[in-house]
Coordinates of C-alpha atoms and ligand atoms in Angstrom, one line a residue:
X550 CA 1.3 -56.0 2.4
X551 CA 0.0 -54.1 5.4
X552 CA 2.0 -55.4 8.4
X553 CA 0.9 -55.0 12.0
X554 CA 3.8 -52.6 12.4
X555 CA 2.6 -50.2 9.7
X556 CA -0.9 -50.4 11.2
X557 CA 0.6 -49.5 14.6
X558 CA 2.6 -46.7 13.0
X559 CA -0.5 -45.3 11.3
X560 CA -2.5 -45.5 14.5
X561 CA 0.2 -43.7 16.5
X562 CA 0.5 -41.0 13.8
X563 CA -3.3 -40.4 13.9
X564 CA -3.6 -40.6 17.7
X565 CA -0.7 -38.2 18.5
X566 CA -1.6 -35.7 15.7
X567 CA -5.2 -35.3 17.0
X568 CA -6.3 -32.3 19.1
X569 CA -7.3 -34.7 21.9
X570 CA -4.4 -37.2 21.7
X571 CA -5.3 -40.9 22.0
X572 CA -3.6 -44.3 21.6
X573 CA -5.6 -47.6 21.6
X574 CA -5.4 -50.0 24.6
X575 CA -5.3 -52.7 21.9
X576 CA -1.6 -52.0 21.6
X577 CA -0.9 -52.6 25.4
X578 CA -0.4 -56.3 24.8
X579 CA 3.1 -56.9 23.5
X580 CA 5.3 -59.4 25.5
X581 CA 6.0 -56.9 28.3
X582 CA 2.4 -55.6 28.4
X583 CA 1.1 -59.2 28.7
X584 CA 3.5 -59.9 31.6
X585 CA 2.4 -56.6 33.3
X586 CA -1.3 -57.5 32.8
X587 CA -0.7 -60.9 34.5
X588 CA 0.8 -58.9 37.4
X589 CA -2.2 -56.6 37.5
X590 CA -4.5 -59.6 37.7
X591 CA -2.7 -60.7 40.9
X592 CA -3.0 -57.3 42.6
X593 CA -5.1 -57.0 45.7
X594 CA -6.7 -53.9 44.3
X595 CA -7.6 -55.4 40.9
X596 CA -10.8 -57.1 42.2
X597 CA -12.1 -58.2 38.8
X598 CA -10.2 -61.4 38.5
X599 CA -11.0 -62.6 42.0
X600 CA -14.6 -61.9 41.6
X601 CA -15.0 -63.7 38.3
X602 CA -12.9 -66.6 39.7
X603 CA -15.3 -66.8 42.7
X604 CA -18.3 -67.0 40.4
X605 CA -16.8 -69.7 38.2
X606 CA -15.5 -71.7 41.1
X607 CA -18.5 -71.5 43.4
X608 CA -21.2 -71.5 40.7
X609 CA -19.4 -73.3 37.9
X610 CA -21.7 -76.3 38.3
X611 CA -24.9 -74.2 38.0
X612 CA -23.4 -72.3 35.0
X613 CA -22.6 -75.6 33.3
X614 CA -26.2 -76.8 34.0
X615 CA -27.7 -73.6 32.7
X616 CA -25.6 -74.0 29.5
X617 CA -27.0 -77.5 29.1
X618 CA -25.7 -81.1 29.0
X619 CA -26.0 -81.8 25.3
X620 CA -22.8 -82.1 23.1
X621 CA -21.2 -78.7 23.0
X622 CA -18.3 -76.8 21.4
X623 CA -17.0 -74.3 23.9
X624 CA -15.1 -71.5 22.1
X625 CA -13.2 -68.9 24.1
X626 CA -12.3 -65.5 22.7
X627 CA -8.9 -64.3 24.1
X628 CA -8.4 -67.0 26.7
X629 CA -5.5 -65.3 28.7
X630 CA -3.9 -67.6 31.2
X631 CA -6.9 -70.1 31.3
X632 CA -7.0 -70.3 35.1
X633 CA -10.5 -69.0 35.4
X634 CA -11.7 -71.0 32.4
X635 CA -10.4 -74.3 33.9
X636 CA -12.6 -73.7 36.9
X637 CA -15.6 -73.6 34.6
X638 CA -14.6 -76.4 32.2
X639 CA -14.2 -78.8 35.2
X640 CA -18.0 -78.9 35.5
X641 CA -18.7 -80.2 32.0
X642 CA -18.9 -83.8 30.8
X643 CA -15.6 -84.2 28.9
X644 CA -17.1 -87.0 26.7
X645 CA -19.5 -84.4 25.3
X646 CA -17.5 -81.1 24.9
X647 CA -14.6 -79.7 23.0
X648 CA -12.8 -76.6 24.1
X649 CA -11.4 -74.2 21.4
X650 CA -9.6 -71.1 22.6
X651 CA -9.3 -68.5 19.7
X652 CA -6.5 -65.9 19.7
X653 CA -4.7 -63.8 17.1
X654 CA -1.4 -64.6 18.8
X655 CA 0.0 -68.0 17.9
X656 CA 2.1 -68.1 21.1
X657 CA -1.0 -67.5 23.2
X658 CA -2.7 -70.5 21.6
X659 CA 0.3 -72.7 22.1
X660 CA 0.5 -71.8 25.8
X661 CA -3.2 -72.1 26.7
X662 CA -3.5 -75.4 24.8
X663 CA -0.5 -76.9 26.5
X664 CA -1.8 -75.8 29.9
X665 CA -5.3 -77.1 29.4
X666 CA -4.0 -80.4 28.2
X667 CA -1.9 -80.7 31.4
X668 CA -4.8 -79.5 33.7
X669 CA -7.7 -81.4 32.1
X670 CA -6.1 -84.2 30.0
X671 CA -9.5 -85.8 29.3
X672 CA -10.8 -82.6 27.7
X673 CA -10.6 -82.4 23.9
X674 CA -8.8 -79.1 23.5
X675 CA -8.1 -77.7 20.0
X676 CA -6.7 -74.1 19.9
X677 CA -7.4 -71.9 16.9
X678 CA -5.2 -69.0 15.7
X679 CA -6.9 -66.2 13.9
X680 CA -9.6 -63.5 13.7
X681 CA -12.6 -64.2 16.1
X682 CA -15.4 -63.8 13.7
X683 CA -13.8 -65.5 10.7
X684 CA -12.8 -68.5 12.9
X685 CA -16.3 -68.9 14.5
X686 CA -17.9 -68.5 11.0
X687 CA -15.6 -71.2 9.6
X688 CA -16.1 -73.5 12.7
X689 CA -17.4 -76.7 11.2
X690 CA -19.6 -78.6 13.6
X691 CA -23.3 -79.4 14.1
X692 CA -23.2 -79.1 17.9
X693 CA -24.3 -76.2 19.9
X694 CA -21.7 -73.5 20.4
X695 CA -21.0 -71.7 23.7
X696 CA -18.8 -68.6 23.3
X697 CA -16.9 -67.4 26.3
X698 CA -15.9 -63.8 26.5
X699 CA -14.7 -63.3 30.1
X700 CA -12.7 -60.8 32.2
X701 CA -14.8 -57.8 31.2
X702 CA -12.9 -57.6 28.0
X703 CA -16.0 -56.1 26.4
X704 CA -15.5 -53.1 28.7
X705 CA -12.4 -52.0 26.8
X706 CA -14.8 -51.0 23.9
X707 CA -17.0 -48.0 23.7
X708 CA -20.7 -48.9 23.8
X709 CA -20.9 -48.4 20.0
X710 CA -17.9 -50.7 19.5
X711 CA -19.5 -53.3 21.9
X712 CA -22.8 -53.1 20.0
X713 CA -20.9 -53.7 16.7
X714 CA -18.9 -56.5 18.2
X715 CA -21.8 -58.4 19.7
X716 CA -23.8 -57.7 16.5
X717 CA -21.1 -59.3 14.4
X718 CA -20.7 -62.2 16.9
X719 CA -24.4 -63.0 16.9
X720 CA -24.3 -63.1 13.1
X721 CA -21.8 -66.0 13.1
X722 CA -23.9 -67.9 15.7
X723 CA -26.7 -70.4 15.1
X724 CA -30.1 -70.4 16.8
X725 CA -29.6 -72.0 20.3
X726 CA -25.9 -71.1 20.5
X727 CA -24.9 -69.1 23.7
X728 CA -22.5 -66.5 24.9
X729 CA -21.1 -66.4 28.5
X730 CA -20.1 -62.8 29.0
X731 CA -18.1 -61.6 32.1
X732 CA -18.7 -58.0 33.0
X733 CA -17.6 -55.7 35.7
X734 CA -20.6 -54.0 37.4
X735 CA -21.0 -50.2 38.3
X736 CA -19.9 -49.5 41.8
X737 CA -18.3 -46.7 43.8
X738 CA -15.2 -44.9 43.1
X739 CA -13.4 -46.0 46.2
X740 CA -13.4 -49.6 44.8
X741 CA -13.0 -49.0 41.1
X742 CA -10.3 -46.3 41.1
X743 CA -7.6 -48.2 43.1
X744 CA -8.0 -51.1 40.6
X745 CA -6.8 -48.7 37.9
X746 CA -4.3 -46.8 40.0
X747 CA -2.7 -49.4 42.2
X748 CA -0.3 -48.6 45.0
X749 CA 2.6 -50.6 43.5
X750 CA 2.4 -48.7 40.3
X751 CA 2.0 -51.8 38.1
X752 CA -0.9 -50.2 36.1
X753 CA 1.2 -47.1 35.6
X754 CA 4.0 -49.3 34.1
X755 CA 1.4 -51.1 32.0
X756 CA 0.0 -47.8 30.6
X757 CA 3.5 -46.2 30.0
X758 CA 4.7 -49.4 28.3
X759 CA 2.7 -48.1 25.3
X760 CA 5.3 -45.3 25.0
X761 CA 8.1 -47.8 25.5
X762 CA 6.6 -49.9 22.8
X763 CA 6.6 -47.0 20.4
X764 CA 10.3 -46.4 21.3
X765 CA 11.1 -50.1 20.7
X766 CA 9.1 -50.8 17.6
X767 CA 8.8 -47.4 15.8
X768 CA 12.0 -45.7 16.8
X769 CA 10.4 -43.2 19.1
X770 CA 12.4 -41.1 21.6
X771 CA 9.9 -40.8 24.5
X772 CA 11.6 -40.1 27.8
X773 CA 9.0 -42.0 29.8
X774 CA 10.1 -40.4 33.1
X775 CA 8.6 -37.2 31.7
X776 CA 5.1 -38.8 31.5
X777 CA 2.8 -40.2 34.1
X778 CA -0.2 -42.5 34.4
X779 CA -3.6 -41.0 35.3
X780 CA -6.8 -43.0 36.0
X781 CA -10.3 -41.4 36.3
X782 CA -13.7 -42.9 37.1
X783 CA -17.1 -41.4 36.7
X784 CA -19.5 -43.4 38.8
X785 CA -22.6 -41.9 37.2
X786 CA -21.7 -43.1 33.8
X787 CA -19.8 -46.1 35.1
X788 CA -16.7 -45.5 33.0
X789 CA -13.0 -45.7 34.1
X790 CA -10.6 -44.0 31.8
X791 CA -6.8 -44.2 31.6
X792 CA -4.6 -41.4 30.3
X793 CA -0.9 -40.7 30.0
X794 CA -0.1 -37.1 31.1
X795 CA 2.9 -35.1 30.0
X796 CA 4.8 -33.7 33.0
X797 CA 6.4 -30.9 31.0
X798 CA 6.4 -29.1 27.6
X799 CA 8.2 -31.4 25.3
X800 CA 8.6 -32.7 21.8
X801 CA 9.0 -36.4 20.8
X802 CA 10.3 -37.7 17.5
X803 CA 9.2 -41.0 16.0
X804 CA 11.3 -42.3 13.1
X805 CA 8.8 -44.7 11.7
X806 CA 6.0 -42.1 11.3
X807 CA 8.5 -39.5 10.2
X808 CA 6.8 -37.1 12.6
X809 CA 7.5 -35.0 15.7
X810 CA 4.8 -34.5 18.3
X811 CA 4.6 -31.7 20.8
X812 CA 3.1 -32.0 24.3
X813 CA 2.1 -29.2 26.7
X814 CA 2.7 -29.6 30.4
X815 CA -0.4 -31.5 31.7
X816 CA -1.6 -32.5 28.2
X817 CA -3.3 -36.0 28.1
X818 CA -3.1 -39.0 25.8
X819 CA -6.3 -41.0 26.3
X820 CA -5.3 -44.7 26.3
X821 CA -8.2 -46.8 27.6
X822 CA -11.8 -47.1 28.6
X823 CA -12.8 -49.7 31.1
X824 CA -16.6 -49.7 31.1
X825 CA -18.6 -50.9 34.1
X826 CA -22.1 -52.2 33.4
X827 CA -25.6 -52.6 34.8
X828 CA -28.4 -54.6 33.1
X829 CA -29.9 -51.6 31.5
X830 CA -26.7 -50.7 29.8
X831 CA -26.0 -54.2 28.5
X832 CA -29.7 -54.5 27.3
X833 CA -29.3 -51.3 25.3
X834 CA -26.1 -52.7 23.8
X835 CA -27.7 -56.0 22.7
X836 CA -30.9 -54.4 21.5
X837 CA -31.4 -55.1 17.8
X838 CA -29.6 -58.5 18.0
X839 CA -31.5 -61.8 18.6
X840 CA -29.6 -62.5 21.8
X841 CA -31.7 -63.1 24.8
X842 CA -30.4 -62.8 28.4
X843 CA -31.2 -66.1 30.0
X844 CA -29.2 -66.3 33.3
X845 CA -27.2 -64.0 35.5
X846 CA -24.6 -65.0 38.1
X847 CA -22.8 -62.6 40.5
X848 CA -20.1 -62.9 43.2
X849 CA -21.0 -62.5 46.9
X850 CA -20.1 -58.7 46.9
X851 CA -22.0 -58.2 43.6
X852 CA -19.0 -56.5 42.0
X853 CA -18.9 -58.6 38.9
X854 CA -21.4 -60.6 36.8
X855 CA -21.4 -63.5 34.3
X856 CA -24.4 -63.5 31.9
X857 CA -25.6 -66.2 29.6
X858 CA -27.2 -65.0 26.3
X859 CA -28.8 -67.4 23.9
X860 CA -29.5 -66.7 20.2
X861 CA -33.2 -67.2 19.6
Ligands
AVI1124 C1 -8.4 -56.5 29.9 N1 -9.2 -55.4 30.6 C2 -10.5 -55.9 30.9 C3 -8.5 -54.7 31.7 C4 -9.5 -53.7 32.3 O1 -9.8 -53.9 33.5 O2 -10.0 -52.8 31.6 C5 -7.3 -54.1 31.2 C6 -6.7 -53.2 32.3 N2 -6.3 -51.9 32.2 C7 -5.8 -51.5 33.4 N3 -5.8 -52.5 34.2 C8 -6.4 -53.6 33.6

């Protein structure tokens, strides 16, 4: 059986043996990483959460109307803490909707289901644990589906990965089903860069936790004080990138991969992309699917957008 641990070990082995070292941001989210991400979402500099919250709070009623008042199954991919989703769900007729958060983590589903039942007791909430596409494909209902993918989570994929993801998603949707996508918009460096390089150093801890996770789970001997967080942003392409930089020449041993990995002073491990969008970029990504952009909502500063696509 291939366990998550061996997949993680294989990934680390591949990423740290490459000429341009990399590790996937997918592995940020262990227990400590999830807690650090919650802290990031509360930072002044991390504008994304506030912007999307404003859209859902101020325009939630219009978004709900745009989605329609027929019986609906609202399915959320990677629901997080549910605070933003609650703002949207409030605007639906609870007699007519069900809410199903889907997550690979059982604990995440237990937590979000319990919270939603406490916040909106009249809403029929049924959490689902498993793989997004399989679970949506297996979802038995003859109602229209609305899939929520908020928080600019799509932005942690390359454009090719995002194309593949939305392509697969549209294949498990029926005609008339919709997606509500939350995306961070391209804007200037003075706004984006501090969001990924905050003054309290929480993002740095979040990034370096990846090395700590390798130490904890794979028997690595990273001295994390000898590495530092680096964030970059290229406004022209609209992509923020995170790296871990080695402060010195050093060698690290990882028991589980049975390997040793050398780092030169200044050498980078690429850990994350956080893509920022405009309508042209997102149109190119959905090109070739039968998803049609129907509505666009933005916050008052036009930093963030929530888009509704319908499968035609
Ligand atoms: C989850 N994701 C959309 C966040 C982002 O903005 O890329 C993760 C994150 N990375 C650093 N700060 C937040």
